[in-house]
PDB file of C-alpha atoms in Angstrom:
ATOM      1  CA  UNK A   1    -175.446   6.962 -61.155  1.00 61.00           C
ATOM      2  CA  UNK A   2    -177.265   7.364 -64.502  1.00 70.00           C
ATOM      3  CA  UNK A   3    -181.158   8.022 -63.874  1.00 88.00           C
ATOM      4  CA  UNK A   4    -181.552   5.250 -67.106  1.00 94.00           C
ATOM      5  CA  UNK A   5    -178.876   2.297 -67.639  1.00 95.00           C
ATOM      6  CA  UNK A   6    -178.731   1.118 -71.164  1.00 95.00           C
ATOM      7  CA  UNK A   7    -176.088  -1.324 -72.129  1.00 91.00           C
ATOM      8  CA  UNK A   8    -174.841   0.380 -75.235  1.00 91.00           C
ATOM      9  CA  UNK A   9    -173.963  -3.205 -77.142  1.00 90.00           C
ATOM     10  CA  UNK A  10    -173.122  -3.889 -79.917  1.00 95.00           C
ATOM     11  CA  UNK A  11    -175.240  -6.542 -79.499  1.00 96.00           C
ATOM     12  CA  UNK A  12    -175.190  -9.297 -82.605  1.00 97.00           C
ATOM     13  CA  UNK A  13    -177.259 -12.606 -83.071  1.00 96.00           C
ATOM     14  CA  UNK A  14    -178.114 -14.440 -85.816  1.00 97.00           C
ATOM     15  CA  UNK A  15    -181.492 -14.529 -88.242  1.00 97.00           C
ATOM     16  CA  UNK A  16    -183.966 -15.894 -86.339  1.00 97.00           C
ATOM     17  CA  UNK A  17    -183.302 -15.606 -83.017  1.00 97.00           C
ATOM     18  CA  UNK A  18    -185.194 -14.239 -80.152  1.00 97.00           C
ATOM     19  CA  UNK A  19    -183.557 -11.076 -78.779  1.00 97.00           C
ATOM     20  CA  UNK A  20    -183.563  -9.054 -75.102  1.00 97.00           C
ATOM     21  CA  UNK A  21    -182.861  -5.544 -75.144  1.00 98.00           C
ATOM     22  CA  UNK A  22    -182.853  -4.604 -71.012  1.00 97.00           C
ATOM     23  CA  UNK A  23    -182.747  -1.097 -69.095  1.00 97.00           C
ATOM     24  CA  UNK A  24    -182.486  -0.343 -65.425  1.00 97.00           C
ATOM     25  CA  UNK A  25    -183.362   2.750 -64.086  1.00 96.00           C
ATOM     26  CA  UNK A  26    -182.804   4.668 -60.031  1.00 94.00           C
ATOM     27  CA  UNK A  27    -186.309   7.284 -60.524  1.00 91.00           C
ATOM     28  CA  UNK A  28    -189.468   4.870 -58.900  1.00 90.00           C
ATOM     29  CA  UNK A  29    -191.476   8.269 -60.198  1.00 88.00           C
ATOM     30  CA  UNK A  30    -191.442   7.313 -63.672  1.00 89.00           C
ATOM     31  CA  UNK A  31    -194.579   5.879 -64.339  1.00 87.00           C
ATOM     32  CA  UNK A  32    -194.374   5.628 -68.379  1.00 89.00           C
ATOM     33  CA  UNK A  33    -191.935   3.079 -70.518  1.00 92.00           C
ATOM     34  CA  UNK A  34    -191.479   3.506 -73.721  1.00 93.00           C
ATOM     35  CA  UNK A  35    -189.112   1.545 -76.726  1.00 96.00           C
ATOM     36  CA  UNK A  36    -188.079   4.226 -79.638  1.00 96.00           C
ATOM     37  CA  UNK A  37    -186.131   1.845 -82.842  1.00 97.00           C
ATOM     38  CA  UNK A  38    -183.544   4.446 -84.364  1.00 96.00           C
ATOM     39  CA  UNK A  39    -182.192   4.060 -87.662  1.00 95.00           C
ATOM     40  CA  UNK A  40    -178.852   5.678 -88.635  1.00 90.00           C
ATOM     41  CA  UNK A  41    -179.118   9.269 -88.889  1.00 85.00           C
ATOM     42  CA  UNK A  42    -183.052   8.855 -88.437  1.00 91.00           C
ATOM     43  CA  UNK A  43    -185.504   9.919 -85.895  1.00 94.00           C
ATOM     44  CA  UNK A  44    -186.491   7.983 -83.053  1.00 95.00           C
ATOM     45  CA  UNK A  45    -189.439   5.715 -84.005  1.00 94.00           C
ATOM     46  CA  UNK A  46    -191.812   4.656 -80.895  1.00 92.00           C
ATOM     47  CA  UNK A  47    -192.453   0.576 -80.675  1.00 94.00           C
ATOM     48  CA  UNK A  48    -193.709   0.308 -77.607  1.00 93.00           C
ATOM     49  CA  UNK A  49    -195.573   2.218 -75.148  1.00 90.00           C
ATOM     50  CA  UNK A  50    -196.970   0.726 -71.131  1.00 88.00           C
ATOM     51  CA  UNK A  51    -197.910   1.953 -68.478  1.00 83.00           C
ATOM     52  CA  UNK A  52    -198.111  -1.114 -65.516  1.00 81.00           C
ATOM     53  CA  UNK A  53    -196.208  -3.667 -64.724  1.00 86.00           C
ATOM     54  CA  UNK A  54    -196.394  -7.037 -66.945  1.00 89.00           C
ATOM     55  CA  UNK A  55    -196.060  -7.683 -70.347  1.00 92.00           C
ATOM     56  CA  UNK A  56    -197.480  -5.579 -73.542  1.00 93.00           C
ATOM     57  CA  UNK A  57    -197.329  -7.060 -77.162  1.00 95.00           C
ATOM     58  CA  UNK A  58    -197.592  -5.899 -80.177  1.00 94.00           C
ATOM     59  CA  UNK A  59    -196.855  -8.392 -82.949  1.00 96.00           C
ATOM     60  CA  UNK A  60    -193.361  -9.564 -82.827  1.00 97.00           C
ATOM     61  CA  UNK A  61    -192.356  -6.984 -80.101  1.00 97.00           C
ATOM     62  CA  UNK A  62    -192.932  -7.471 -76.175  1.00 97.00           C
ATOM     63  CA  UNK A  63    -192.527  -5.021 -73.541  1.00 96.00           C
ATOM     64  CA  UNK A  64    -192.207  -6.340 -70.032  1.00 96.00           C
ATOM     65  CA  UNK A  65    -192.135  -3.922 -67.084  1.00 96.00           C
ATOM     66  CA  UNK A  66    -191.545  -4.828 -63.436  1.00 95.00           C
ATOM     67  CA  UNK A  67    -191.325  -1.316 -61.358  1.00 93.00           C
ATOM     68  CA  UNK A  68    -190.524  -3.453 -58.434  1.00 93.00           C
ATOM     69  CA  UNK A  69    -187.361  -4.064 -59.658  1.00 94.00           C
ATOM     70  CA  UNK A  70    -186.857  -1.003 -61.583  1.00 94.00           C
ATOM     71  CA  UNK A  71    -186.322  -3.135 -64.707  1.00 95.00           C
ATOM     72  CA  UNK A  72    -187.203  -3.150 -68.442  1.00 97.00           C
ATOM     73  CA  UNK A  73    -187.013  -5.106 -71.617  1.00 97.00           C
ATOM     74  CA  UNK A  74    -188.040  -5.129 -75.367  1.00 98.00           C
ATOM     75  CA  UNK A  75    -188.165  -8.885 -76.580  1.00 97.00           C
ATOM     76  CA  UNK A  76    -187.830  -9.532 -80.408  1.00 98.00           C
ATOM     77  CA  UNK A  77    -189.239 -12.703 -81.959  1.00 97.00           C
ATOM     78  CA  UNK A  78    -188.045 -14.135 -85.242  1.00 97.00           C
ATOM     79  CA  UNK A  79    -185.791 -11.525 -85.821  1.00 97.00           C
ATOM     80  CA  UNK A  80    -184.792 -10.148 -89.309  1.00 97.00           C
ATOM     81  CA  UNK A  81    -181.992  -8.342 -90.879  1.00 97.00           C
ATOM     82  CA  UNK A  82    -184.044  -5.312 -91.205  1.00 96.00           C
ATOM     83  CA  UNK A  83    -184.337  -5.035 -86.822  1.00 97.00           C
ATOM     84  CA  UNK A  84    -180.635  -3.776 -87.149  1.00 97.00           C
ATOM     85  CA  UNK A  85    -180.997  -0.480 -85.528  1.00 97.00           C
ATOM     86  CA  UNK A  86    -180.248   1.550 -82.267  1.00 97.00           C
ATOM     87  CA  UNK A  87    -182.785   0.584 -79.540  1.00 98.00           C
ATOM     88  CA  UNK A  88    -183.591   3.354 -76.789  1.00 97.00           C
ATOM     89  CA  UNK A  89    -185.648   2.740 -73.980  1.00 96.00           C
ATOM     90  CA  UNK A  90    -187.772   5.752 -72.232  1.00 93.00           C
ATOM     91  CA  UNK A  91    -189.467   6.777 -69.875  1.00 90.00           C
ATOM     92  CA  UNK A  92    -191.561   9.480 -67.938  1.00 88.00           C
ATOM     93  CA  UNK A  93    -192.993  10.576 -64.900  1.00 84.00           C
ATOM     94  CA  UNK A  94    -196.272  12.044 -66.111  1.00 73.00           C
ATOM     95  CA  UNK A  95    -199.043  11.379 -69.155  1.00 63.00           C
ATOM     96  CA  UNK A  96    -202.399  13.108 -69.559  1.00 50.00           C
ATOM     97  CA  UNK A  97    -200.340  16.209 -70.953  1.00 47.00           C
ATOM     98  CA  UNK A  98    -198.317  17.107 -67.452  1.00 53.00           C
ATOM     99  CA  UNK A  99    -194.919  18.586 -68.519  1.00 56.00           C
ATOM    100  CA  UNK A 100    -192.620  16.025 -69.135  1.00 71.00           C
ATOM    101  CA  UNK A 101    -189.742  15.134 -71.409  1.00 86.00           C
ATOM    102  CA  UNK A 102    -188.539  12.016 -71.624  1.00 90.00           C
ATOM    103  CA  UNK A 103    -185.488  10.302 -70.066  1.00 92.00           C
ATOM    104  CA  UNK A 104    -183.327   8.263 -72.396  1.00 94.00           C
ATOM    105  CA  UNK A 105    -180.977   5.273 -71.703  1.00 95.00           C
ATOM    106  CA  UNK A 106    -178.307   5.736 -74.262  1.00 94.00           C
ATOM    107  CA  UNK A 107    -179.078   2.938 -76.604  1.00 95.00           C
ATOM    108  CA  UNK A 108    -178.064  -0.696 -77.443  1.00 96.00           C
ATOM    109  CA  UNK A 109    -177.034  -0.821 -81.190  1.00 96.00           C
ATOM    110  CA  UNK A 110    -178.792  -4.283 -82.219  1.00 97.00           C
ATOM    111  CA  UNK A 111    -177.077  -5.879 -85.153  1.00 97.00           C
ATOM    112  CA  UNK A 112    -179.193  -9.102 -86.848  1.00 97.00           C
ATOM    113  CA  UNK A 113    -177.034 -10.762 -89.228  1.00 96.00           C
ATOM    114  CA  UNK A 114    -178.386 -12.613 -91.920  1.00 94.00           C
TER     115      UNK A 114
ATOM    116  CA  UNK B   1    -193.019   9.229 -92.038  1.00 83.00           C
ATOM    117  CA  UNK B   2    -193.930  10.544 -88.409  1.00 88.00           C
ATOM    118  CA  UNK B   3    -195.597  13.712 -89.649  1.00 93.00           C
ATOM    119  CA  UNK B   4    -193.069  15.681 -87.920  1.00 97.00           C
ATOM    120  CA  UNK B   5    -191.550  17.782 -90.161  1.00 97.00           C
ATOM    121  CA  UNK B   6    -187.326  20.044 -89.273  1.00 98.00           C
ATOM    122  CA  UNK B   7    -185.643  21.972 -91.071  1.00 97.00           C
ATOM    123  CA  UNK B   8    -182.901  22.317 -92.139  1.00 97.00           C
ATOM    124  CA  UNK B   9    -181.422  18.685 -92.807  1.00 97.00           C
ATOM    125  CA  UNK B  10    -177.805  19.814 -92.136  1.00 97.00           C
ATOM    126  CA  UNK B  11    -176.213  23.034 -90.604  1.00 97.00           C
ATOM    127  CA  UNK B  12    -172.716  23.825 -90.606  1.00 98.00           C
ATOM    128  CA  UNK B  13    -171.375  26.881 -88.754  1.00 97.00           C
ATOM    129  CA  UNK B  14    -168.723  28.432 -86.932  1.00 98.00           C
ATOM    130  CA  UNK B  15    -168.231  28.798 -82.716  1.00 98.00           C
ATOM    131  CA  UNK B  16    -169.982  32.125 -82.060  1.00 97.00           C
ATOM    132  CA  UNK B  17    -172.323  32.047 -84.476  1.00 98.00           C
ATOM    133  CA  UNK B  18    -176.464  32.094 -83.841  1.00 98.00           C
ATOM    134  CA  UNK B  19    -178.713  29.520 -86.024  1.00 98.00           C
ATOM    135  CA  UNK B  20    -182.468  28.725 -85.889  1.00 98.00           C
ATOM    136  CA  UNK B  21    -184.073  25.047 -86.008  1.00 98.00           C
ATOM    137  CA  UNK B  22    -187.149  24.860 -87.443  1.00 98.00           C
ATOM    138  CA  UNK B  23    -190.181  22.200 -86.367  1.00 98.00           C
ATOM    139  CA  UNK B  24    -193.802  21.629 -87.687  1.00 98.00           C
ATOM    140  CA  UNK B  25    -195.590  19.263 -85.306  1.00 96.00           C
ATOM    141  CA  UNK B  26    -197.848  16.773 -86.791  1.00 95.00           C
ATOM    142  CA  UNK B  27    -201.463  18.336 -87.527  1.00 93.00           C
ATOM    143  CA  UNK B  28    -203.583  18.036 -84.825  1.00 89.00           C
ATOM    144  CA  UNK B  29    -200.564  17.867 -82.077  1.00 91.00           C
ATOM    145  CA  UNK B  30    -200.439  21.047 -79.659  1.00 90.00           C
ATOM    146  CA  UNK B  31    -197.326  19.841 -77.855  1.00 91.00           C
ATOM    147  CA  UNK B  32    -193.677  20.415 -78.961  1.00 95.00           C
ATOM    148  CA  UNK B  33    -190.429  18.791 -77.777  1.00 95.00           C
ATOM    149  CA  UNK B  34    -186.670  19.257 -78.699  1.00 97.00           C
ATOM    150  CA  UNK B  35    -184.200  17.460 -77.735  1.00 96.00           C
ATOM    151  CA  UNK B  36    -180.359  17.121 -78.425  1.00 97.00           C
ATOM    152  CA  UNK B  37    -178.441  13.749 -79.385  1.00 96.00           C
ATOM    153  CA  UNK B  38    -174.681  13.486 -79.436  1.00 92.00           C
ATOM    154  CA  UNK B  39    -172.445  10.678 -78.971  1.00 85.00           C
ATOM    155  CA  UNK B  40    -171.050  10.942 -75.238  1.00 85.00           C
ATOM    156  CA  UNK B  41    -175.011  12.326 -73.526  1.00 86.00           C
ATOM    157  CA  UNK B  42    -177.190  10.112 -75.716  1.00 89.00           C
ATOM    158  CA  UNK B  43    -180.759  11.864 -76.073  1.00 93.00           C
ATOM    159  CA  UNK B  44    -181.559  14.319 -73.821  1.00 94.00           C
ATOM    160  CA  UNK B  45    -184.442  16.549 -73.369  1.00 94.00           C
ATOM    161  CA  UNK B  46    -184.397  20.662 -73.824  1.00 96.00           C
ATOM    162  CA  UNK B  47    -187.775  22.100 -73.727  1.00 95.00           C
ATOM    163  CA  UNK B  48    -191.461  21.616 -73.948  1.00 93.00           C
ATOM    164  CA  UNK B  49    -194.038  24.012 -75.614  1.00 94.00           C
ATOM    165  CA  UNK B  50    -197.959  23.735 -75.500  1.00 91.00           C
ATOM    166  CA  UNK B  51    -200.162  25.665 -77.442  1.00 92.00           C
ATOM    167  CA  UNK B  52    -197.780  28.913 -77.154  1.00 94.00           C
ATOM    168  CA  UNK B  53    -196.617  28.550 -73.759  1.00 94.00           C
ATOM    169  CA  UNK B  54    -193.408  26.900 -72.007  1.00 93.00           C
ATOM    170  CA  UNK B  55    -194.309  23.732 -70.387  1.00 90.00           C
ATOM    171  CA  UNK B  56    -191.435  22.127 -69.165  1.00 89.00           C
ATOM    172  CA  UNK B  57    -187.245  22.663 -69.308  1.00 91.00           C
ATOM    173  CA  UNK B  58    -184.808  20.116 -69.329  1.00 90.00           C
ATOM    174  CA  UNK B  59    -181.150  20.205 -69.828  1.00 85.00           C
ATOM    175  CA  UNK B  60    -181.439  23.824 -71.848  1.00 94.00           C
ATOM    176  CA  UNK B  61    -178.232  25.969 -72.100  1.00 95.00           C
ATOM    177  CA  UNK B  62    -178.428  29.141 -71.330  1.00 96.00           C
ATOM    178  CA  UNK B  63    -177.018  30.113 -74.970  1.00 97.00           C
ATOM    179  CA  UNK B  64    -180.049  28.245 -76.021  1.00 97.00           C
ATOM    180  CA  UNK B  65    -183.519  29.470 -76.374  1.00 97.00           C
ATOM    181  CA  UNK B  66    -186.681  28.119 -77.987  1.00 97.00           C
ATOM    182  CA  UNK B  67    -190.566  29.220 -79.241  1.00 97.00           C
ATOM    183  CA  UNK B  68    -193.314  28.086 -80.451  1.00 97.00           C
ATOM    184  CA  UNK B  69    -195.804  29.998 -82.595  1.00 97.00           C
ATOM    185  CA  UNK B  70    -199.428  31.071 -82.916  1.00 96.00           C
ATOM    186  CA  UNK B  71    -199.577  28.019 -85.972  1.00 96.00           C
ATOM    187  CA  UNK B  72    -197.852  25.655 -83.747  1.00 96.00           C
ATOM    188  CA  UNK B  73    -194.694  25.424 -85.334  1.00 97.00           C
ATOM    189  CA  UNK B  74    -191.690  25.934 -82.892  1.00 98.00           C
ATOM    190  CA  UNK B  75    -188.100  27.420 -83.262  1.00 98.00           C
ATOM    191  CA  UNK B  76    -185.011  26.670 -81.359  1.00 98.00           C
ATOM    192  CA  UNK B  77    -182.719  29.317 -81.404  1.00 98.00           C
ATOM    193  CA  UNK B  78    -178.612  28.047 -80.184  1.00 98.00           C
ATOM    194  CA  UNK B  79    -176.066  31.135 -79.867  1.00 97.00           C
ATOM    195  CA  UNK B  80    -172.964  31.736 -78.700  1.00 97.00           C
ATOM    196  CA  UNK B  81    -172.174  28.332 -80.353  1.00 98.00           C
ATOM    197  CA  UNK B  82    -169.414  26.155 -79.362  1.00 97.00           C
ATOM    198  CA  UNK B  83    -167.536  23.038 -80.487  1.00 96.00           C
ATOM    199  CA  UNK B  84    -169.296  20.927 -78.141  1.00 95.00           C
ATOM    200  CA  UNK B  85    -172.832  21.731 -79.550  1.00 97.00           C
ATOM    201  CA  UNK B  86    -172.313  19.906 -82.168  1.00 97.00           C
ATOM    202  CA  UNK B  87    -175.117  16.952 -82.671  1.00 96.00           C
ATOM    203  CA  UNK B  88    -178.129  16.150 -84.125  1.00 97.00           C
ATOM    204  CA  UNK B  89    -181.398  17.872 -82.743  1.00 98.00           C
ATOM    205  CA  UNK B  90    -184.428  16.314 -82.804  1.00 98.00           C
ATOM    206  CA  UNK B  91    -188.480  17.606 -82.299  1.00 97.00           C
ATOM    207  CA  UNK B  92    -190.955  15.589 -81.223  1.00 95.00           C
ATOM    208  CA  UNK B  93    -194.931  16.007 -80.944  1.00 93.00           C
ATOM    209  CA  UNK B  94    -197.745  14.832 -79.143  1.00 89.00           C
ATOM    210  CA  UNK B  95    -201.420  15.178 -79.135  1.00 81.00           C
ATOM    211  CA  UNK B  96    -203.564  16.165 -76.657  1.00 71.00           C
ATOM    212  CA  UNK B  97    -204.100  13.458 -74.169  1.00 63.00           C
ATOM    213  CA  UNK B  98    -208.208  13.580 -74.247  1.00 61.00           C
ATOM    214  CA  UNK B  99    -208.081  13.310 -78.344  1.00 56.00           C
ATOM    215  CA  UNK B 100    -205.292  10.339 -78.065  1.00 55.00           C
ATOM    216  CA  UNK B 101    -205.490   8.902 -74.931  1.00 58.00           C
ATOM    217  CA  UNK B 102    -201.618   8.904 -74.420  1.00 64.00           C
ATOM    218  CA  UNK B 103    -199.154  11.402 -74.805  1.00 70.00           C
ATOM    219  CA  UNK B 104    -196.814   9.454 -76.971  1.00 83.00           C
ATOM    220  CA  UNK B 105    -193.977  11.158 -78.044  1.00 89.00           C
ATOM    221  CA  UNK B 106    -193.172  11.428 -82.616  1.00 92.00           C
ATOM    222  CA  UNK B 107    -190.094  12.162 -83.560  1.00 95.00           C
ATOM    223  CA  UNK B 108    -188.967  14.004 -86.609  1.00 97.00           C
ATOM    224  CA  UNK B 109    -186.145  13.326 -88.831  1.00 96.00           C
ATOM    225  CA  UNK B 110    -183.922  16.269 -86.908  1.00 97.00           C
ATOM    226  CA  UNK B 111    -180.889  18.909 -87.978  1.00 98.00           C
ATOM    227  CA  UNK B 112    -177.462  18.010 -87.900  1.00 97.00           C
ATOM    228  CA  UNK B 113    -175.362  20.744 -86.824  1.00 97.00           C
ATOM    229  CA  UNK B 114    -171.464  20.532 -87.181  1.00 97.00           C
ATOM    230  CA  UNK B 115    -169.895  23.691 -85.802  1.00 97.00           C
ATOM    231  CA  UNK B 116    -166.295  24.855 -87.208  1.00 96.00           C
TER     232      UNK B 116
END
């Protein structure tokens, strides 16, 4: 079993629509979730970043944690052509500078079509 | 732009061979990441540097070694190459958590290496 579950997609919806972008994971250390949006051929751009269980937003993006069930999502509101991108979820067992790398799920490619 | 600057763009070699990856963190940021992305592993960490010193390994090849100098910028060094090193390689840097708060994670634009 993968340490981070990402159901790779593709995932397509219309303009508009409200989208879910999900990731299990088996590690109850990791302590740190994180959403990266990745481009073709581009770096890894962080979205979100949380810490606790519940719901973070930021704009048109929400990030809703629940350890207990060892389950994340990334909701999209209103979404445009221009969210079209790979979506990687990530997390980590330490902040405050411990030695960590991340762990990645493997990416759901999102495709809004216009 | 992340501030997170690699070089080269694109690397094309043959098995055997020994190349060098080049990352400037952004300014300010004393922590250095690399990690490798190809199609069947997805993203997966390598090493961590901190001000000079190894912080943290991940999924590093032996074949595969990394550094990270006195001005903060970091080299990973890949020998002995194979076929199945091919992929995209990607630094990423953080601050330090009491002058951000967090120890979110920028990615640069990384070096795609195709080997022959």
């Amino acid at each position: 079993q993968k340490e981070v579950e990402q159901d790779p997609g593709p995932l397509s919806v219309p303009e508009g629509a409200i989208v879910s972008l999900n990731c299990t994971y088996s590690n109850s250390a990791f302590q740190y979730f994180m959403w990266y949006r990745q481009y073709s051929r581009k770096g890894p751009e962080l979205l979100m970043y949380t810490y606790s269980s519940g719901n973070k937003e930021d704009g048109r993006f929400t990030a809703q944690v629940d350890k207990s069930s060892k389950y994340i999502s990334l909701f999209i509101r209103d979404s445009q052509p221009s969210d079209s991108a790979t979506y990687l979820c990530a997390m980590s067992l330490y902040s405050g500078g411990g030695a960590d790398g991340l762990t990645f799920g493997k990416g759901t490619h999102l495709i809004i079509q216009p | 732009d992340s501030g997170v600057t690699q070089t080269p763009k694109h690397l094309i070699t043959a098995t055997g061979q020994r190349v060098t990856l080049r990352c400037s963190p952004r300014s300010g940021d004393l922590s250095v990441y690399w990690y490798q992305q190809s199609l069947d592993q997805g993203l997966q960490f390598l090493i961590q540097y901190y001000n000079g010193e190894e912080r943290a390994k991940g999924n590093i090849l032996e074949r595969f070694s990394a550094q990270q100098f006195p001005d903060l910028h970091s080299e990973l060094n890949l020998s002995s190459l194979e076929l199945g090193d091919s992929a995209l390689y990607f630094c990423a840097s953080s601050a330090p958590p009491v002058t951000s708060g967090t120890d979110e994670q920028f990615f640069g634009p990384g070096t795609r290496l195709t080997v022959l």
